[in-house]
Short mmCIF file of C-alpha atoms and ligand atoms in Angstrom, two decimals:
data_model
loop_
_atom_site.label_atom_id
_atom_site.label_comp_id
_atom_site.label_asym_id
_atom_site.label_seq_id
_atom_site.Cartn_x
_atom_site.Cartn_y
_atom_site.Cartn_z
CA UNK A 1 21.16 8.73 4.59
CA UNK A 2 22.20 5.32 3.16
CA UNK A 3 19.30 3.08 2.68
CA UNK A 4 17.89 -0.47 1.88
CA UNK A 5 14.66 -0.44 0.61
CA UNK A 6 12.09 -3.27 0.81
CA UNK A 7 9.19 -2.64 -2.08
CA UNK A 8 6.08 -4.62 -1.09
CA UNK A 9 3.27 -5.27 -3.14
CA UNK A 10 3.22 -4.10 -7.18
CA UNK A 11 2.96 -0.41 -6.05
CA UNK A 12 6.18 -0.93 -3.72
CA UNK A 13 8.04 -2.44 -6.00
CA UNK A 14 7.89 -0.01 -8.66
CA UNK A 15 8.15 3.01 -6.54
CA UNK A 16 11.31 0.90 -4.98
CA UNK A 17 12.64 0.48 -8.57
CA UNK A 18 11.95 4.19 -9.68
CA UNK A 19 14.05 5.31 -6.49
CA UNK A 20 17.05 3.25 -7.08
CA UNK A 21 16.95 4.21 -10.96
CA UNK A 22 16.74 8.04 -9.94
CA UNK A 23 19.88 7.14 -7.42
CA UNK A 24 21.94 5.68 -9.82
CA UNK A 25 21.14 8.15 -12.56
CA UNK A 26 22.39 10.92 -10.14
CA UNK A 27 25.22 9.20 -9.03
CA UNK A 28 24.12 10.06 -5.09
CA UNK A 29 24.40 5.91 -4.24
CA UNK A 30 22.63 6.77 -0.80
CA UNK A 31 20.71 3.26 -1.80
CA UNK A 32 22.69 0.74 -0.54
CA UNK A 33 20.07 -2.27 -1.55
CA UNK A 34 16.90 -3.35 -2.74
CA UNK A 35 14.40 -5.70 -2.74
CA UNK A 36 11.05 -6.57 -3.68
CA UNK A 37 8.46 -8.57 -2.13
CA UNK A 38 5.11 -10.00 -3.88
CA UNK A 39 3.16 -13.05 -4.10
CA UNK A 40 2.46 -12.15 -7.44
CA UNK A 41 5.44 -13.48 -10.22
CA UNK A 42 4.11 -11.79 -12.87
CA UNK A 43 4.24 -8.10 -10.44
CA UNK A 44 7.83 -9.19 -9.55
CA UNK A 45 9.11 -10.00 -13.51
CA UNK A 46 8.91 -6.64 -14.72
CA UNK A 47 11.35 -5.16 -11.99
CA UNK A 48 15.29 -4.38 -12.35
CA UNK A 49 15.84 -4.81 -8.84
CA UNK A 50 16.55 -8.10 -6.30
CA UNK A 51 13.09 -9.69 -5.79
CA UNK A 52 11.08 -12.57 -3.63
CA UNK A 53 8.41 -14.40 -3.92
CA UNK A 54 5.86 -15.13 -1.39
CA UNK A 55 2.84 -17.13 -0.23
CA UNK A 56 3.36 -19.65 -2.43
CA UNK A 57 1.51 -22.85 -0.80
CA UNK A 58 -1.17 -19.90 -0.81
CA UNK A 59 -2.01 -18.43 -3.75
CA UNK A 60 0.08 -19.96 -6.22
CA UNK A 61 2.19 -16.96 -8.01
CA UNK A 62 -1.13 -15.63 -8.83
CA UNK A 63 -1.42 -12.78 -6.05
CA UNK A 64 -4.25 -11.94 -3.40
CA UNK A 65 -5.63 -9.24 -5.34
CA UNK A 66 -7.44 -6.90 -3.13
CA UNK A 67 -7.78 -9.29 -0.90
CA UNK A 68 -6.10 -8.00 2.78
CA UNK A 69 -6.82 -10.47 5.04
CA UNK A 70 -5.53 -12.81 2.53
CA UNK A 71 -2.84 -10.91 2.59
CA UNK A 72 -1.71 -10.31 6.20
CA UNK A 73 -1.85 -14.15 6.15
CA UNK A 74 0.20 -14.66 3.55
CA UNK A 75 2.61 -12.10 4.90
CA UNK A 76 2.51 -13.15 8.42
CA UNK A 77 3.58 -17.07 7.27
CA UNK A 78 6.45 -15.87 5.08
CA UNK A 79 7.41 -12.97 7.52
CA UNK A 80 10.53 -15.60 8.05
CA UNK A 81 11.13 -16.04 4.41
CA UNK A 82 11.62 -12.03 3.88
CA UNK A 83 13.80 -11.86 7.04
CA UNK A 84 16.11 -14.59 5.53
CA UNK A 85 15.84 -12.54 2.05
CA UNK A 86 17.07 -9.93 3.95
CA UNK A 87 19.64 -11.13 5.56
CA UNK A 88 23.52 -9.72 4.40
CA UNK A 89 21.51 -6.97 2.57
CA UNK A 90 21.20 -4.72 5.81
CA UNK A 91 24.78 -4.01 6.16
CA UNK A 92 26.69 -2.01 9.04
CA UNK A 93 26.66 1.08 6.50
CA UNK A 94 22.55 0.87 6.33
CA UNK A 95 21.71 3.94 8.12
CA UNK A 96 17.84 3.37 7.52
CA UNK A 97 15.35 0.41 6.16
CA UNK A 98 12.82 2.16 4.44
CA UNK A 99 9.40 -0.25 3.68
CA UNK A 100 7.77 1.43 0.67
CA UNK A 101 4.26 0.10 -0.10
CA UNK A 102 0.52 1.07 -1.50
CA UNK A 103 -1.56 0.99 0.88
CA UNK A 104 -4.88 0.72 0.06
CA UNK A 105 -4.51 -3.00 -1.36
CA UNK A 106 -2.84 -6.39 0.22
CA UNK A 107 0.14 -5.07 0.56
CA UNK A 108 -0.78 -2.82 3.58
CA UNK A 109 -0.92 -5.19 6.18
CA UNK A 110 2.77 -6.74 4.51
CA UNK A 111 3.89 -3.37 5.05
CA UNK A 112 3.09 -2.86 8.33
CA UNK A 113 4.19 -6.85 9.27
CA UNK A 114 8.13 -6.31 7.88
CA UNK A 115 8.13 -2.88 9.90
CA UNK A 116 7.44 -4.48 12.80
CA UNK A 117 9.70 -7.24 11.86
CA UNK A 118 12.65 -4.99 10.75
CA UNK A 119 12.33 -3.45 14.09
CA UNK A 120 12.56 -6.00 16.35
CA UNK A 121 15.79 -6.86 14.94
CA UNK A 122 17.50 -4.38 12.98
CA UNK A 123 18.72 -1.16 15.43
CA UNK A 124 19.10 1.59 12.51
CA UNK A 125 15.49 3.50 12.31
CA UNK A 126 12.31 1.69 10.14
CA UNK A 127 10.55 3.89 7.66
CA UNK A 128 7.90 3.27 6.01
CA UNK A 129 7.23 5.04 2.05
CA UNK A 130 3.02 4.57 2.22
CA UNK A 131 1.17 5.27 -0.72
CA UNK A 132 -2.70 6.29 -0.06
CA UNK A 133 -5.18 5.74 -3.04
CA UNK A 134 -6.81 8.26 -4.62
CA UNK A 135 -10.33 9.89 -4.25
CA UNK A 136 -11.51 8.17 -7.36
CA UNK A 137 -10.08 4.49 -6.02
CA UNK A 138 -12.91 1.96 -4.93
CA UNK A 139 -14.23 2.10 -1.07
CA UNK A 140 -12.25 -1.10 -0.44
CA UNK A 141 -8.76 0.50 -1.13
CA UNK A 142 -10.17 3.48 1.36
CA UNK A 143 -10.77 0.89 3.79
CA UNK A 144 -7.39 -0.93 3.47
CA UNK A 145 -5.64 2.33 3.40
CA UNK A 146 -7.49 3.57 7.08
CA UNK A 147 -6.35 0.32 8.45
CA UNK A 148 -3.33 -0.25 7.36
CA UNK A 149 -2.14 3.48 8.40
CA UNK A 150 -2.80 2.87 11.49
CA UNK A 151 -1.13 -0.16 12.31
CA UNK A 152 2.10 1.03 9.60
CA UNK A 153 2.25 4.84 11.92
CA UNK A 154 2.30 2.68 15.39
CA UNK A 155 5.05 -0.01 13.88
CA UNK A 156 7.48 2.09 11.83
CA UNK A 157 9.43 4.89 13.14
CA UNK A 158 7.76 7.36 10.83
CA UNK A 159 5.65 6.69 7.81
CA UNK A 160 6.44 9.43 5.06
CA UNK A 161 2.80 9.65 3.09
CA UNK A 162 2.42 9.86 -0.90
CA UNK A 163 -0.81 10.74 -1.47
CA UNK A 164 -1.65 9.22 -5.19
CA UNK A 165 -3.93 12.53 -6.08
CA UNK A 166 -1.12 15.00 -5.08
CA UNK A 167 1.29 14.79 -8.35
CA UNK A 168 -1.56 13.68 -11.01
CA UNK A 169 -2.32 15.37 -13.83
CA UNK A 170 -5.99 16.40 -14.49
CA UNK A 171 -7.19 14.62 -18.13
CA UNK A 172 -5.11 11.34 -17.23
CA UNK A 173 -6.81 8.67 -15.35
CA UNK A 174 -4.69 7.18 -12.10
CA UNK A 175 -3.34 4.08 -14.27
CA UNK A 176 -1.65 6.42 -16.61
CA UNK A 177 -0.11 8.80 -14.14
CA UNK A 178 1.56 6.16 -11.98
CA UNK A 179 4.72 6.36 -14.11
CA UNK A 180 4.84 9.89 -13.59
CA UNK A 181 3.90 9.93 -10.16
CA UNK A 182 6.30 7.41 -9.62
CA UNK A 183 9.24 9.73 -10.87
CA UNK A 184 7.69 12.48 -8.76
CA UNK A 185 8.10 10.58 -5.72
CA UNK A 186 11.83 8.76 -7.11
CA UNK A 187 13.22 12.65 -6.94
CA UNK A 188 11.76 13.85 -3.56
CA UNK A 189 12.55 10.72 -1.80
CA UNK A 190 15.82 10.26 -3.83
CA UNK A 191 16.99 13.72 -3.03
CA UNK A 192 16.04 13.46 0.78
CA UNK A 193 18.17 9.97 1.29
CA UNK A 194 21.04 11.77 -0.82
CA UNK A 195 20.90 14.86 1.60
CA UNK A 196 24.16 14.71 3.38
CA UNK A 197 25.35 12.21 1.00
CA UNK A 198 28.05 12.02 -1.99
CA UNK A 199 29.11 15.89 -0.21
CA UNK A 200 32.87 16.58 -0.64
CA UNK A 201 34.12 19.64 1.05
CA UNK A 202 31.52 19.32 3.99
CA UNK A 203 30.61 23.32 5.26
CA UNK A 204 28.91 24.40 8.26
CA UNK A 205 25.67 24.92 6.60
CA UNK A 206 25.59 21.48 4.45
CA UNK A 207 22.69 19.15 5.43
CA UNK A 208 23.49 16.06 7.43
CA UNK A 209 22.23 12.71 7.38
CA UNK A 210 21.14 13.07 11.44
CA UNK A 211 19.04 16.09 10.90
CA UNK A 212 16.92 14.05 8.18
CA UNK A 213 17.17 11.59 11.42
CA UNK A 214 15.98 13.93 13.75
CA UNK A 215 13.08 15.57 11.40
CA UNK A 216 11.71 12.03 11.86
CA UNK A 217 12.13 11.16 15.13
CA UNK A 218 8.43 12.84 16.34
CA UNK A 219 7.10 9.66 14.39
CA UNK A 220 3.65 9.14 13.01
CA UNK A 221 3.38 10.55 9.86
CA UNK A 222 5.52 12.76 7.36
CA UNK A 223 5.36 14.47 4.46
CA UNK A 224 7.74 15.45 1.45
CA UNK A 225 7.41 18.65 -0.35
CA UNK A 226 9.70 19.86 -3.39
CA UNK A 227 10.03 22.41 -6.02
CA UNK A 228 12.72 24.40 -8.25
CA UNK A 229 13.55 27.19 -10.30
CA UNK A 230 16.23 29.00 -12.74
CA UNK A 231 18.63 30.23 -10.85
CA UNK A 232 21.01 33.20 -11.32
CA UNK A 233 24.80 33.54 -11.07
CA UNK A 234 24.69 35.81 -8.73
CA UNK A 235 23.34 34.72 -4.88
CA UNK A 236 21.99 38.19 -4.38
CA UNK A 237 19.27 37.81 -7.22
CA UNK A 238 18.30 34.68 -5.70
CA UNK A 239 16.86 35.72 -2.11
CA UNK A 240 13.43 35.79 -4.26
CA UNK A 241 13.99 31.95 -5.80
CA UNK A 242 15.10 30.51 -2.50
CA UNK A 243 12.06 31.69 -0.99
CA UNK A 244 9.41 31.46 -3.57
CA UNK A 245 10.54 27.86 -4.39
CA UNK A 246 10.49 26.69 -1.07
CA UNK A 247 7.02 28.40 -0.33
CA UNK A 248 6.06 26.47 -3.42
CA UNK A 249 7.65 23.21 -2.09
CA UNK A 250 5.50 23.27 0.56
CA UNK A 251 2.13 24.81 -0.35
CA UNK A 252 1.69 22.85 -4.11
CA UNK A 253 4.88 20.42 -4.84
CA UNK A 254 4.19 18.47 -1.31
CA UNK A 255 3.48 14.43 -1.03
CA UNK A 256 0.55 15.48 1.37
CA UNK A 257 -1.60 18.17 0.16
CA UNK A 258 -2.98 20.83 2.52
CA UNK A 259 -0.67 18.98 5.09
CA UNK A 260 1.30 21.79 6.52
CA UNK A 261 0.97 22.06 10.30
CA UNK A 262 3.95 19.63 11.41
CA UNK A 263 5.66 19.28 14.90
CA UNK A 264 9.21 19.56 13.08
CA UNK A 265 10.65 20.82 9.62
CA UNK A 266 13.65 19.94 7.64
CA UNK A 267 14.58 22.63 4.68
CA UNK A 268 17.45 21.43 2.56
CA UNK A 269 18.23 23.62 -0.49
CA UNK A 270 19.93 22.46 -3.54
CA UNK A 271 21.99 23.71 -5.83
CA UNK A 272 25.43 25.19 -6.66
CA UNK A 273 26.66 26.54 -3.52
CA UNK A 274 27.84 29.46 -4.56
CA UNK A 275 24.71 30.38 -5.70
CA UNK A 276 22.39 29.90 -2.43
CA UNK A 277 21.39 32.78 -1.11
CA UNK A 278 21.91 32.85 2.75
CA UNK A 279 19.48 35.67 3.32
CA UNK A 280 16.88 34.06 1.00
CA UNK A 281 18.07 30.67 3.39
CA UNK A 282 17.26 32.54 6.40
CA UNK A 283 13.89 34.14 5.43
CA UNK A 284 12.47 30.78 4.15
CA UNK A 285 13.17 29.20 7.38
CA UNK A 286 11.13 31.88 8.97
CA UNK A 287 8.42 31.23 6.49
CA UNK A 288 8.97 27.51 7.35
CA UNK A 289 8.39 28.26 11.15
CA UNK A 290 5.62 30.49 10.61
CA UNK A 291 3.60 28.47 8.14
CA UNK A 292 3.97 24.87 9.85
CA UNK A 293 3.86 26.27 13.76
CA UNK A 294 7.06 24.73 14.33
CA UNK A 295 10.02 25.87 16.34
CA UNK A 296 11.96 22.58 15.51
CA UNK A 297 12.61 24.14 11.69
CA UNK A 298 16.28 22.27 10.42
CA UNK A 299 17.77 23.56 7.32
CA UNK A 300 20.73 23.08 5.36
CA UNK A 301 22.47 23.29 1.99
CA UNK A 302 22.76 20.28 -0.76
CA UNK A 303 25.23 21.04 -2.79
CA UNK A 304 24.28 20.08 -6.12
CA UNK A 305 25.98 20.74 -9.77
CA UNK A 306 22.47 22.01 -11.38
CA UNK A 307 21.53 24.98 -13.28
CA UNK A 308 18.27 25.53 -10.99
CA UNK A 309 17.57 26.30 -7.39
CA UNK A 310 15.80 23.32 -5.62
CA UNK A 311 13.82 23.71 -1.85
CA UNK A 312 12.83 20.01 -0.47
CA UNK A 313 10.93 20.33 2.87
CA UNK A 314 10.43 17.38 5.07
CA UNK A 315 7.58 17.77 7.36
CA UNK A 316 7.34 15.37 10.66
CA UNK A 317 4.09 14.73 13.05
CA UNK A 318 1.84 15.70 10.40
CA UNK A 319 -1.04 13.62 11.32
CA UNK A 320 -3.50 16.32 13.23
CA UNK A 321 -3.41 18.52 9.74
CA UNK A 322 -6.87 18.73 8.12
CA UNK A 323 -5.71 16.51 4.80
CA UNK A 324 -5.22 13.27 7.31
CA UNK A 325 -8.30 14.12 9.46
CA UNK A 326 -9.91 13.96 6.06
CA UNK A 327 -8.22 11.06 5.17
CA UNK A 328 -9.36 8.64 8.17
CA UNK A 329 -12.74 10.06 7.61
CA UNK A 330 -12.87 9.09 4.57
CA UNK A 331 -11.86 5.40 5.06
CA UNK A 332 -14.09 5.46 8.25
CA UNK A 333 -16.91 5.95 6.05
CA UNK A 334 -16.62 4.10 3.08
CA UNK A 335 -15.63 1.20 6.06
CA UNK A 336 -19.35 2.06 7.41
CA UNK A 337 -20.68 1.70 3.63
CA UNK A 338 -19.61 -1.44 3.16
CA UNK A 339 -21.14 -3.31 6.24
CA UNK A 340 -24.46 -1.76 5.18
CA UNK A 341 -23.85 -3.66 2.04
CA UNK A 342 -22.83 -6.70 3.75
CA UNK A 343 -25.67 -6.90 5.89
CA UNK A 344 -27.87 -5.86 3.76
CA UNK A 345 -27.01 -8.60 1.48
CA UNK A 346 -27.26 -10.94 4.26
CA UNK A 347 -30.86 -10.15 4.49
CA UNK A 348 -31.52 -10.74 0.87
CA UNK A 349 -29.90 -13.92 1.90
CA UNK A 350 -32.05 -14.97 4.53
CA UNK A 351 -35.16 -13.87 2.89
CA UNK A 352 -34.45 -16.07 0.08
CA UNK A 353 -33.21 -19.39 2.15
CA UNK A 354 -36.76 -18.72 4.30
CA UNK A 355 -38.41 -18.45 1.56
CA UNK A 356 -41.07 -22.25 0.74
CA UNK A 357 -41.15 -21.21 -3.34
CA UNK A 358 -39.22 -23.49 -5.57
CA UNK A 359 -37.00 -21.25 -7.50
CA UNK A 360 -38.27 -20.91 -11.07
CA UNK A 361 -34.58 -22.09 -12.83
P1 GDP B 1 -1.16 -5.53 -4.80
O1 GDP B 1 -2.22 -5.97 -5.79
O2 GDP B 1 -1.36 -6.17 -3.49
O3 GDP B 1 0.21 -5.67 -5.34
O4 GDP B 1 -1.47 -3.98 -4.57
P2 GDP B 1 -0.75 -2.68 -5.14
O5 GDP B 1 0.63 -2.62 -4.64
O6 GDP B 1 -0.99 -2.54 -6.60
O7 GDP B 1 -1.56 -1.56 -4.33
C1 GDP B 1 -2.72 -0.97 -4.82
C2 GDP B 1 -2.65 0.51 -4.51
O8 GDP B 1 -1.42 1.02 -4.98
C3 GDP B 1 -3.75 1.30 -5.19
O9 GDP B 1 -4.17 2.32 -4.33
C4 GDP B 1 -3.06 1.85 -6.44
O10 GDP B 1 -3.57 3.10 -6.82
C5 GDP B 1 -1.63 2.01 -5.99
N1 GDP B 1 -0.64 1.75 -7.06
C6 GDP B 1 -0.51 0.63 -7.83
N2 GDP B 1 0.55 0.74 -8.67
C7 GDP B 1 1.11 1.96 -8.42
C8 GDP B 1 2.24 2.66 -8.96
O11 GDP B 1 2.99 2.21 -9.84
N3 GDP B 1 2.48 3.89 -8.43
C9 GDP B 1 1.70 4.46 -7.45
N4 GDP B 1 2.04 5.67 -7.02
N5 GDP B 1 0.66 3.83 -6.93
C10 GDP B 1 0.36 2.59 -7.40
#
């Protein structure tokens, strides 16, 4: 699937960069552009990739912070300034625009904004990469991150979810993982836009760029699950690694944990094609149906020149499993939590203004 990406807010910009690194590295050029969007220079310097700044009469290079309302304004007045940005970068070979942002800071509401932008004029499909904060993040990014999802499932055409706990590492605090977590989600994403890609000698059972298309096309919200494995010379000896790597794509390598009832499946297994075991093909599609309650389960082969056995599982219309009910829950809460604290501080307030003492300093 060729691709432009648009990386808002620090978060989106790096994952954005990380992604068109991976492509290059690879060789797959399904990236076809990309660009990054901050009112923040100094999140924008760092980056190896096209870049614009926004919200400048605003908030002065210096960012919103946290601050979302902030930053849907400062969005919403330069929504015309990206567009323009934009503009010869979304050629007649884009096959997808693909909005990657964090979402449980300022950059939500951006997100959500260009989708709905993008849409409105661009015909190819609008996808959005959204990354949710961890458990250990601050009620406020919880917050964002509820709201934000919302508006981001209802404006792009599907919203593929990264959830920041899923890839890291116990012992390292979230700061330190991100450039890990980042390559994590460069390889699954990379692989899925390279999926029917960069193929010479197209076969029957190599994966095509509609059925990543049509994986999608439930909308709301999907998830991306990977894993692989040594591989043998011999297909026979691999029924075992096709299905035990994409039972592990899917149960511990995926972007959403505990996410696995979907409405439709894509299985794409890469390797050398010689080596792919059909039968181990067939019975992990089976274990695909069986374990997501889909009949719409897609599969097909990525040829790929590696040593190992790879099983990447895109999962569409994920949004009823437990992890997202959690999710919402979560941000409905800590949304709760903080309007006690508001009010309560409000009170303090009011006692104090009502209040005939002098104060003592
Ligand atoms: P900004 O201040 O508006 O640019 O907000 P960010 O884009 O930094 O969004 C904050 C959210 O993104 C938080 O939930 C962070 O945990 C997350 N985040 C920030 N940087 C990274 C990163 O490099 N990788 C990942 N995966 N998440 C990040």
């Amino acid at each position: 699937m060729k691709t432009v990406l648009i990386g808002v807010g620090q978060a989106g910009g790096k994952v954005t960069s990380s992604l068109v690194e991976f492509d290059h590295d690879m060789g797959f050029d399904a990236v076809k552009g990309a660009l990054a969007v901050n009112s923040a220079k100094a999140d924008l310097q760092p980056l190896d990739i096209d870049t614009v700044l926004v919200g400048q009469d605003r908030v002065k290079g210096h960012g919103v912070g946290g601050d979302n309302e902030l930053g849907a304004a400062v969005m919403q007045s330069d929504a015309g300034e990206v567009m323009s940005a934009l503009d010869g970068r979304i050629t007649a070979e884009a096959e997808a625009i693909v909005v990657v942002a964090g979402l449980g800071a300022a950059p939500g509401p951006a997100g959500r904004r260009s989708a709905r932008e993008l849409n409105k004029v661009y015909d190819v499909p609008v996808y959005a990469i959204g990354i949710l904060p961890g458990r250990g993040e601050g009620a406020m990014y919880q917050v964002n991150a509820g709201r934000s999802l919302k508006t981001l499932v209802r404006e792009a055409d599907a919203t593929i979810l990264i959830d920041n706990d899923a890839w890291h590492s116990s012992g390292e605090s979230l700061e330190e993982g991100f450039d890990s977590i980042n390559d994590s989600i460069a390889r699954r994403v990379g692989l899925l836009f390279a999926s029917g890609e960069n193929v010479e000698g197209v076969g029957e059972s190599v994966v095509d760029t509609s059925e990543v298309i049509n994986t999608l096309r439930s909308g709301g919200v999907a998830a991306l699950g990977y894993a692989s494995a040594e591989a043998d010379d011999d297909p026979d000896t691999n029924i075992n690694v096709v299905t035990s790597v994409t039972r592990n794509a899917l149960l511990t390598g995926t972007s959403l944990p505990n996410a696995t009832k979907a409405d439709s499946a894509l299985l794409v297994v890469a390797g050398k094609p010689e080596r792919i075991s059909r039968k181990g093909v067939e019975r992990a599609r089976k274990w695909v149906e069986e374990e997501t309650g889909s009949m719409q389960v897609r599969g097909g082969d990525f040829p790929l020149d590696s040593e190992r056995l790879a099983a990447l599982v895109l999962l569409g219309g994920v949004e009823r499993s437990t992890r997202m009910e959690e999710f919402m829950q979560r941000a409905k809460e800590a949304r709760e939590e903080a309007k006690r604290q508001a009010e309560a501080r409000e009170d303090t307030d009011k006692l104090f203004q009502n209040d005939d003492l002098d104060s003592l300093i």
